């Protein structure tokens, strides 16, 4: 579960068994970029689509841990 915030997209909850859990993301982390694209200007739907990427693909995320 995520929420749009001024710096990007904040992770509210990590789903057990998800890629986010596998790669060590935490509740409260903010995803600011996906594959180098700034998420600040995107609406939540478009930002999540960038974060997920196409099925089976890899996406490089920039994470802010406050």
PDB file of N, CA, C and O in Angstrom:
ATOM      1  N   UNK A   1       0.846  -1.164   0.000  1.00  0.00           N
ATOM      2  CA  UNK A   1       0.000   0.000   0.000  1.00  0.00           C
ATOM      3  C   UNK A   1       0.899   1.236   0.000  1.00  0.00           C
ATOM      4  O   UNK A   1       1.887   1.281   0.719  1.00  0.00           O
ATOM      5  N   UNK A   2       0.531   2.213  -0.798  1.00  0.00           N
ATOM      6  CA  UNK A   2       1.329   3.432  -0.926  1.00  0.00           C
ATOM      7  C   UNK A   2       0.449   4.671  -0.877  1.00  0.00           C
ATOM      8  O   UNK A   2      -0.759   4.590  -1.056  1.00  0.00           O
ATOM      9  N   UNK A   3       1.096   5.808  -0.650  1.00  0.00           N
ATOM     10  CA  UNK A   3       0.410   7.102  -0.599  1.00  0.00           C
ATOM     11  C   UNK A   3       1.301   8.135  -1.277  1.00  0.00           C
ATOM     12  O   UNK A   3       2.515   8.121  -1.107  1.00  0.00           O
ATOM     13  N   UNK A   4       0.722   9.036  -2.027  1.00  0.00           N
ATOM     14  CA  UNK A   4       1.464  10.121  -2.672  1.00  0.00           C
ATOM     15  C   UNK A   4       1.817  11.168  -1.630  1.00  0.00           C
ATOM     16  O   UNK A   4       0.964  11.579  -0.849  1.00  0.00           O
ATOM     17  N   UNK A   5       3.095  11.561  -1.593  1.00  0.00           N
ATOM     18  CA  UNK A   5       3.587  12.592  -0.679  1.00  0.00           C
ATOM     19  C   UNK A   5       4.436  13.575  -1.483  1.00  0.00           C
ATOM     20  O   UNK A   5       4.787  13.288  -2.637  1.00  0.00           O
ATOM     21  N   UNK A   6       4.777  14.731  -0.928  1.00  0.00           N
ATOM     22  CA  UNK A   6       5.523  15.736  -1.700  1.00  0.00           C
ATOM     23  C   UNK A   6       6.860  15.258  -2.286  1.00  0.00           C
ATOM     24  O   UNK A   6       7.284  15.750  -3.322  1.00  0.00           O
ATOM     25  N   UNK A   7       7.506  14.261  -1.663  1.00  0.00           N
ATOM     26  CA  UNK A   7       8.807  13.788  -2.162  1.00  0.00           C
ATOM     27  C   UNK A   7       8.700  12.600  -3.111  1.00  0.00           C
ATOM     28  O   UNK A   7       9.697  12.159  -3.674  1.00  0.00           O
ATOM     29  N   UNK A   8       7.497  12.057  -3.270  1.00  0.00           N
ATOM     30  CA  UNK A   8       7.316  10.899  -4.145  1.00  0.00           C
ATOM     31  C   UNK A   8       6.155  10.046  -3.680  1.00  0.00           C
ATOM     32  O   UNK A   8       5.057  10.548  -3.473  1.00  0.00           O
ATOM     33  N   UNK A   9       6.427   8.738  -3.485  1.00  0.00           N
ATOM     34  CA  UNK A   9       5.398   7.797  -3.061  1.00  0.00           C
ATOM     35  C   UNK A   9       5.876   7.111  -1.787  1.00  0.00           C
ATOM     36  O   UNK A   9       6.933   6.488  -1.771  1.00  0.00           O
ATOM     37  N   UNK A  10       5.104   7.247  -0.710  1.00  0.00           N
ATOM     38  CA  UNK A  10       5.480   6.655   0.572  1.00  0.00           C
ATOM     39  C   UNK A  10       4.859   5.272   0.718  1.00  0.00           C
ATOM     40  O   UNK A  10       3.675   5.066   0.450  1.00  0.00           O
ATOM     41  N   UNK A  11       5.675   4.329   1.171  1.00  0.00           N
ATOM     42  CA  UNK A  11       5.200   2.978   1.431  1.00  0.00           C
ATOM     43  C   UNK A  11       4.518   2.977   2.795  1.00  0.00           C
ATOM     44  O   UNK A  11       5.130   3.317   3.801  1.00  0.00           O
ATOM     45  N   UNK A  12       3.244   2.622   2.813  1.00  0.00           N
ATOM     46  CA  UNK A  12       2.492   2.565   4.067  1.00  0.00           C
ATOM     47  C   UNK A  12       2.584   1.197   4.717  1.00  0.00           C
ATOM     48  O   UNK A  12       2.622   1.092   5.931  1.00  0.00           O
ATOM     49  N   UNK A  13       2.612   0.156   3.888  1.00  0.00           N
ATOM     50  CA  UNK A  13       2.595  -1.208   4.405  1.00  0.00           C
ATOM     51  C   UNK A  13       3.276  -2.123   3.404  1.00  0.00           C
ATOM     52  O   UNK A  13       3.081  -1.985   2.203  1.00  0.00           O
ATOM     53  N   UNK A  14       4.073  -3.044   3.907  1.00  0.00           N
ATOM     54  CA  UNK A  14       4.739  -4.029   3.069  1.00  0.00           C
ATOM     55  C   UNK A  14       3.927  -5.325   3.108  1.00  0.00           C
ATOM     56  O   UNK A  14       3.588  -5.822   4.190  1.00  0.00           O
ATOM     57  N   UNK A  15       3.644  -5.872   1.963  1.00  0.00           N
ATOM     58  CA  UNK A  15       2.878  -7.106   1.870  1.00  0.00           C
ATOM     59  C   UNK A  15       3.835  -8.294   1.971  1.00  0.00           C
ATOM     60  O   UNK A  15       4.853  -8.347   1.272  1.00  0.00           O
ATOM     61  N   UNK A  16       3.525  -9.215   2.853  1.00  0.00           N
ATOM     62  CA  UNK A  16       4.344 -10.404   3.066  1.00  0.00           C
ATOM     63  C   UNK A  16       4.548 -11.141   1.739  1.00  0.00           C
ATOM     64  O   UNK A  16       3.595 -11.334   0.983  1.00  0.00           O
ATOM     65  N   UNK A  17       5.804 -11.492   1.439  1.00  0.00           N
ATOM     66  CA  UNK A  17       6.122 -12.227   0.218  1.00  0.00           C
ATOM     67  C   UNK A  17       6.265 -11.357  -1.019  1.00  0.00           C
ATOM     68  O   UNK A  17       6.510 -11.866  -2.112  1.00  0.00           O
ATOM     69  N   UNK A  18       6.115 -10.042  -0.887  1.00  0.00           N
ATOM     70  CA  UNK A  18       6.206  -9.139  -2.034  1.00  0.00           C
ATOM     71  C   UNK A  18       7.666  -8.837  -2.383  1.00  0.00           C
ATOM     72  O   UNK A  18       8.565  -9.028  -1.557  1.00  0.00           O
ATOM     73  N   UNK A  19       7.923  -8.347  -3.607  1.00  0.00           N
ATOM     74  CA  UNK A  19       9.281  -7.924  -3.949  1.00  0.00           C
ATOM     75  C   UNK A  19       9.806  -6.847  -3.000  1.00  0.00           C
ATOM     76  O   UNK A  19      10.993  -6.833  -2.674  1.00  0.00           O
ATOM     77  N   UNK A  20       8.939  -5.964  -2.538  1.00  0.00           N
ATOM     78  CA  UNK A  20       9.359  -4.918  -1.594  1.00  0.00           C
ATOM     79  C   UNK A  20       9.926  -5.550  -0.327  1.00  0.00           C
ATOM     80  O   UNK A  20      10.966  -5.121   0.180  1.00  0.00           O
ATOM     81  N   UNK A  21       9.284  -6.563   0.185  1.00  0.00           N
ATOM     82  CA  UNK A  21       9.757  -7.274   1.377  1.00  0.00           C
ATOM     83  C   UNK A  21      11.083  -7.965   1.082  1.00  0.00           C
ATOM     84  O   UNK A  21      12.032  -7.885   1.863  1.00  0.00           O
ATOM     85  N   UNK A  22      11.157  -8.612  -0.065  1.00  0.00           N
ATOM     86  CA  UNK A  22      12.366  -9.339  -0.467  1.00  0.00           C
ATOM     87  C   UNK A  22      13.591  -8.428  -0.518  1.00  0.00           C
ATOM     88  O   UNK A  22      14.690  -8.825  -0.148  1.00  0.00           O
ATOM     89  N   UNK A  23      13.403  -7.190  -0.967  1.00  0.00           N
ATOM     90  CA  UNK A  23      14.518  -6.271  -1.146  1.00  0.00           C
ATOM     91  C   UNK A  23      14.713  -5.302   0.021  1.00  0.00           C
ATOM     92  O   UNK A  23      15.479  -4.354  -0.068  1.00  0.00           O
ATOM     93  N   UNK A  24      14.004  -5.532   1.120  1.00  0.00           N
ATOM     94  CA  UNK A  24      14.274  -4.795   2.343  1.00  0.00           C
ATOM     95  C   UNK A  24      13.634  -3.432   2.464  1.00  0.00           C
ATOM     96  O   UNK A  24      14.038  -2.633   3.312  1.00  0.00           O
ATOM     97  N   UNK A  25      12.612  -3.147   1.654  1.00  0.00           N
ATOM     98  CA  UNK A  25      11.914  -1.873   1.829  1.00  0.00           C
ATOM     99  C   UNK A  25      11.115  -1.920   3.123  1.00  0.00           C
ATOM    100  O   UNK A  25      10.727  -2.990   3.590  1.00  0.00           O
ATOM    101  N   UNK A  26      10.868  -0.752   3.704  1.00  0.00           N
ATOM    102  CA  UNK A  26      10.178  -0.653   4.995  1.00  0.00           C
ATOM    103  C   UNK A  26       9.015   0.329   4.902  1.00  0.00           C
ATOM    104  O   UNK A  26       9.037   1.245   4.083  1.00  0.00           O
ATOM    105  N   UNK A  27       8.061   0.161   5.799  1.00  0.00           N
ATOM    106  CA  UNK A  27       6.992   1.148   5.922  1.00  0.00           C
ATOM    107  C   UNK A  27       7.638   2.490   6.236  1.00  0.00           C
ATOM    108  O   UNK A  27       8.561   2.561   7.049  1.00  0.00           O
ATOM    109  N   UNK A  28       7.185   3.532   5.582  1.00  0.00           N
ATOM    110  CA  UNK A  28       7.743   4.866   5.782  1.00  0.00           C
ATOM    111  C   UNK A  28       8.789   5.252   4.748  1.00  0.00           C
ATOM    112  O   UNK A  28       9.114   6.424   4.599  1.00  0.00           O
ATOM    113  N   UNK A  29       9.349   4.261   4.024  1.00  0.00           N
ATOM    114  CA  UNK A  29      10.285   4.585   2.943  1.00  0.00           C
ATOM    115  C   UNK A  29       9.546   5.367   1.865  1.00  0.00           C
ATOM    116  O   UNK A  29       8.356   5.137   1.620  1.00  0.00           O
ATOM    117  N   UNK A  30      10.256   6.287   1.215  1.00  0.00           N
ATOM    118  CA  UNK A  30       9.670   7.074   0.138  1.00  0.00           C
ATOM    119  C   UNK A  30      10.403   6.730  -1.155  1.00  0.00           C
ATOM    120  O   UNK A  30      11.633   6.814  -1.218  1.00  0.00           O
ATOM    121  N   UNK A  31       9.649   6.342  -2.161  1.00  0.00           N
ATOM    122  CA  UNK A  31      10.212   6.061  -3.482  1.00  0.00           C
ATOM    123  C   UNK A  31      10.160   7.370  -4.255  1.00  0.00           C
ATOM    124  O   UNK A  31       9.079   7.898  -4.535  1.00  0.00           O
ATOM    125  N   UNK A  32      11.335   7.930  -4.557  1.00  0.00           N
ATOM    126  CA  UNK A  32      11.384   9.231  -5.229  1.00  0.00           C
ATOM    127  C   UNK A  32      11.561   9.109  -6.741  1.00  0.00           C
ATOM    128  O   UNK A  32      11.144   9.993  -7.486  1.00  0.00           O
ATOM    129  N   UNK A  33      12.186   7.998  -7.203  1.00  0.00           N
ATOM    130  CA  UNK A  33      12.418   7.803  -8.638  1.00  0.00           C
ATOM    131  C   UNK A  33      12.258   6.330  -8.991  1.00  0.00           C
ATOM    132  O   UNK A  33      12.526   5.460  -8.170  1.00  0.00           O
ATOM    133  N   UNK A  34      11.829   6.082 -10.220  1.00  0.00           N
ATOM    134  CA  UNK A  34      11.760   4.729 -10.768  1.00  0.00           C
ATOM    135  C   UNK A  34      12.471   4.764 -12.116  1.00  0.00           C
ATOM    136  O   UNK A  34      12.085   5.533 -13.001  1.00  0.00           O
ATOM    137  N   UNK A  35      13.535   3.975 -12.239  1.00  0.00           N
ATOM    138  CA  UNK A  35      14.371   3.979 -13.446  1.00  0.00           C
ATOM    139  C   UNK A  35      14.813   5.390 -13.820  1.00  0.00           C
ATOM    140  O   UNK A  35      14.810   5.777 -14.987  1.00  0.00           O
ATOM    141  N   UNK A  36      15.151   6.185 -12.809  1.00  0.00           N
ATOM    142  CA  UNK A  36      15.662   7.531 -13.024  1.00  0.00           C
ATOM    143  C   UNK A  36      14.604   8.595 -13.251  1.00  0.00           C
ATOM    144  O   UNK A  36      14.917   9.777 -13.298  1.00  0.00           O
ATOM    145  N   UNK A  37      13.345   8.212 -13.384  1.00  0.00           N
ATOM    146  CA  UNK A  37      12.271   9.184 -13.595  1.00  0.00           C
ATOM    147  C   UNK A  37      11.717   9.659 -12.253  1.00  0.00           C
ATOM    148  O   UNK A  37      11.326   8.850 -11.411  1.00  0.00           O
ATOM    149  N   UNK A  38      11.702  10.974 -12.068  1.00  0.00           N
ATOM    150  CA  UNK A  38      11.184  11.587 -10.845  1.00  0.00           C
ATOM    151  C   UNK A  38       9.683  11.320 -10.735  1.00  0.00           C
ATOM    152  O   UNK A  38       8.940  11.517 -11.693  1.00  0.00           O
ATOM    153  N   UNK A  39       9.233  10.860  -9.575  1.00  0.00           N
ATOM    154  CA  UNK A  39       7.821  10.533  -9.366  1.00  0.00           C
ATOM    155  C   UNK A  39       7.012  11.688  -8.787  1.00  0.00           C
ATOM    156  O   UNK A  39       5.798  11.602  -8.697  1.00  0.00           O
ATOM    157  N   UNK A  40       7.678  12.769  -8.420  1.00  0.00           N
ATOM    158  CA  UNK A  40       7.015  13.893  -7.754  1.00  0.00           C
ATOM    159  C   UNK A  40       5.884  14.470  -8.598  1.00  0.00           C
ATOM    160  O   UNK A  40       4.807  14.765  -8.082  1.00  0.00           O
ATOM    161  N   UNK A  41       6.091  14.618  -9.887  1.00  0.00           N
ATOM    162  CA  UNK A  41       5.098  15.262 -10.751  1.00  0.00           C
ATOM    163  C   UNK A  41       3.992  14.327 -11.231  1.00  0.00           C
ATOM    164  O   UNK A  41       3.018  14.783 -11.815  1.00  0.00           O
ATOM    165  N   UNK A  42       4.131  13.025 -10.986  1.00  0.00           N
ATOM    166  CA  UNK A  42       3.139  12.067 -11.470  1.00  0.00           C
ATOM    167  C   UNK A  42       2.020  11.897 -10.447  1.00  0.00           C
ATOM    168  O   UNK A  42       2.236  12.028  -9.251  1.00  0.00           O
ATOM    169  N   UNK A  43       0.824  11.565 -10.937  1.00  0.00           N
ATOM    170  CA  UNK A  43      -0.246  11.230  -9.994  1.00  0.00           C
ATOM    171  C   UNK A  43       0.032   9.826  -9.459  1.00  0.00           C
ATOM    172  O   UNK A  43       0.919   9.118  -9.947  1.00  0.00           O
ATOM    173  N   UNK A  44      -0.692   9.417  -8.439  1.00  0.00           N
ATOM    174  CA  UNK A  44      -0.415   8.155  -7.764  1.00  0.00           C
ATOM    175  C   UNK A  44      -0.490   6.970  -8.722  1.00  0.00           C
ATOM    176  O   UNK A  44       0.384   6.098  -8.722  1.00  0.00           O
ATOM    177  N   UNK A  45      -1.508   6.922  -9.568  1.00  0.00           N
ATOM    178  CA  UNK A  45      -1.674   5.802 -10.495  1.00  0.00           C
ATOM    179  C   UNK A  45      -0.465   5.675 -11.418  1.00  0.00           C
ATOM    180  O   UNK A  45       0.090   4.581 -11.575  1.00  0.00           O
ATOM    181  N   UNK A  46      -0.044   6.776 -12.043  1.00  0.00           N
ATOM    182  CA  UNK A  46       1.091   6.737 -12.963  1.00  0.00           C
ATOM    183  C   UNK A  46       2.398   6.405 -12.244  1.00  0.00           C
ATOM    184  O   UNK A  46       3.236   5.679 -12.776  1.00  0.00           O
ATOM    185  N   UNK A  47       2.554   6.921 -11.026  1.00  0.00           N
ATOM    186  CA  UNK A  47       3.760   6.625 -10.243  1.00  0.00           C
ATOM    187  C   UNK A  47       3.837   5.133  -9.926  1.00  0.00           C
ATOM    188  O   UNK A  47       4.895   4.514 -10.076  1.00  0.00           O
ATOM    189  N   UNK A  48       2.732   4.544  -9.524  1.00  0.00           N
ATOM    190  CA  UNK A  48       2.713   3.114  -9.203  1.00  0.00           C
ATOM    191  C   UNK A  48       3.005   2.285 -10.452  1.00  0.00           C
ATOM    192  O   UNK A  48       3.737   1.291 -10.389  1.00  0.00           O
ATOM    193  N   UNK A  49       2.483   2.686 -11.590  1.00  0.00           N
ATOM    194  CA  UNK A  49       2.774   1.975 -12.842  1.00  0.00           C
ATOM    195  C   UNK A  49       4.265   2.006 -13.155  1.00  0.00           C
ATOM    196  O   UNK A  49       4.837   1.010 -13.603  1.00  0.00           O
ATOM    197  N   UNK A  50       4.921   3.143 -12.925  1.00  0.00           N
ATOM    198  CA  UNK A  50       6.377   3.257 -13.143  1.00  0.00           C
ATOM    199  C   UNK A  50       7.137   2.376 -12.153  1.00  0.00           C
ATOM    200  O   UNK A  50       8.122   1.745 -12.513  1.00  0.00           O
ATOM    201  N   UNK A  51       6.690   2.351 -10.905  1.00  0.00           N
ATOM    202  CA  UNK A  51       7.345   1.548  -9.873  1.00  0.00           C
ATOM    203  C   UNK A  51       7.236   0.062 -10.213  1.00  0.00           C
ATOM    204  O   UNK A  51       8.204  -0.681 -10.086  1.00  0.00           O
ATOM    205  N   UNK A  52       6.071  -0.375 -10.649  1.00  0.00           N
ATOM    206  CA  UNK A  52       5.857  -1.789 -10.957  1.00  0.00           C
ATOM    207  C   UNK A  52       6.569  -2.200 -12.238  1.00  0.00           C
ATOM    208  O   UNK A  52       7.106  -3.306 -12.314  1.00  0.00           O
ATOM    209  N   UNK A  53       6.549  -1.349 -13.252  1.00  0.00           N
ATOM    210  CA  UNK A  53       7.144  -1.701 -14.541  1.00  0.00           C
ATOM    211  C   UNK A  53       6.363  -2.813 -15.225  1.00  0.00           C
ATOM    212  O   UNK A  53       5.418  -3.364 -14.668  1.00  0.00           O
ATOM    213  N   UNK A  54       6.783  -3.175 -16.441  1.00  0.00           N
ATOM    214  CA  UNK A  54       6.125  -4.269 -17.154  1.00  0.00           C
ATOM    215  C   UNK A  54       6.333  -5.600 -16.423  1.00  0.00           C
ATOM    216  O   UNK A  54       7.338  -5.792 -15.735  1.00  0.00           O
ATOM    217  N   UNK A  55       5.404  -6.522 -16.598  1.00  0.00           N
ATOM    218  CA  UNK A  55       5.497  -7.834 -15.958  1.00  0.00           C
ATOM    219  C   UNK A  55       6.833  -8.500 -16.287  1.00  0.00           C
ATOM    220  O   UNK A  55       7.273  -8.490 -17.437  1.00  0.00           O
ATOM    221  N   UNK A  56       7.495  -9.004 -15.252  1.00  0.00           N
ATOM    222  CA  UNK A  56       8.751  -9.705 -15.433  1.00  0.00           C
ATOM    223  C   UNK A  56       9.985  -8.823 -15.582  1.00  0.00           C
ATOM    224  O   UNK A  56      11.082  -9.333 -15.744  1.00  0.00           O
ATOM    225  N   UNK A  57       9.791  -7.509 -15.520  1.00  0.00           N
ATOM    226  CA  UNK A  57      10.917  -6.589 -15.701  1.00  0.00           C
ATOM    227  C   UNK A  57      11.524  -6.199 -14.359  1.00  0.00           C
ATOM    228  O   UNK A  57      10.953  -6.437 -13.306  1.00  0.00           O
ATOM    229  N   UNK A  58      12.716  -5.609 -14.420  1.00  0.00           N
ATOM    230  CA  UNK A  58      13.364  -5.050 -13.245  1.00  0.00           C
ATOM    231  C   UNK A  58      13.272  -3.533 -13.300  1.00  0.00           C
ATOM    232  O   UNK A  58      13.377  -2.959 -14.380  1.00  0.00           O
ATOM    233  N   UNK A  59      13.061  -2.902 -12.144  1.00  0.00           N
ATOM    234  CA  UNK A  59      12.982  -1.442 -12.066  1.00  0.00           C
ATOM    235  C   UNK A  59      13.927  -0.993 -10.953  1.00  0.00           C
ATOM    236  O   UNK A  59      13.908  -1.544  -9.854  1.00  0.00           O
ATOM    237  N   UNK A  60      14.767   0.009 -11.249  1.00  0.00           N
ATOM    238  CA  UNK A  60      15.676   0.555 -10.253  1.00  0.00           C
ATOM    239  C   UNK A  60      14.960   1.698  -9.539  1.00  0.00           C
ATOM    240  O   UNK A  60      14.507   2.644 -10.185  1.00  0.00           O
ATOM    241  N   UNK A  61      14.839   1.585  -8.208  1.00  0.00           N
ATOM    242  CA  UNK A  61      14.128   2.582  -7.418  1.00  0.00           C
ATOM    243  C   UNK A  61      15.119   3.415  -6.606  1.00  0.00           C
ATOM    244  O   UNK A  61      16.106   2.882  -6.111  1.00  0.00           O
ATOM    245  N   UNK A  62      14.825   4.705  -6.477  1.00  0.00           N
ATOM    246  CA  UNK A  62      15.558   5.582  -5.567  1.00  0.00           C
ATOM    247  C   UNK A  62      14.706   5.739  -4.317  1.00  0.00           C
ATOM    248  O   UNK A  62      13.550   6.157  -4.409  1.00  0.00           O
ATOM    249  N   UNK A  63      15.277   5.359  -3.169  1.00  0.00           N
ATOM    250  CA  UNK A  63      14.527   5.312  -1.914  1.00  0.00           C
ATOM    251  C   UNK A  63      15.080   6.341  -0.932  1.00  0.00           C
ATOM    252  O   UNK A  63      16.288   6.485  -0.769  1.00  0.00           O
ATOM    253  N   UNK A  64      14.164   7.052  -0.280  1.00  0.00           N
ATOM    254  CA  UNK A  64      14.523   7.956   0.826  1.00  0.00           C
ATOM    255  C   UNK A  64      14.050   7.290   2.096  1.00  0.00           C
ATOM    256  O   UNK A  64      12.875   6.920   2.226  1.00  0.00           O
ATOM    257  N   UNK A  65      14.959   7.094   3.036  1.00  0.00           N
ATOM    258  CA  UNK A  65      14.595   6.504   4.328  1.00  0.00           C
ATOM    259  C   UNK A  65      14.792   7.591   5.372  1.00  0.00           C
ATOM    260  O   UNK A  65      15.909   7.962   5.677  1.00  0.00           O
ATOM    261  N   UNK A  66      13.683   8.076   5.910  1.00  0.00           N
ATOM    262  CA  UNK A  66      13.730   9.185   6.859  1.00  0.00           C
ATOM    263  C   UNK A  66      13.548   8.670   8.273  1.00  0.00           C
ATOM    264  O   UNK A  66      12.768   7.838   8.545  1.00  0.00           O
TER     265      UNK A  66
END
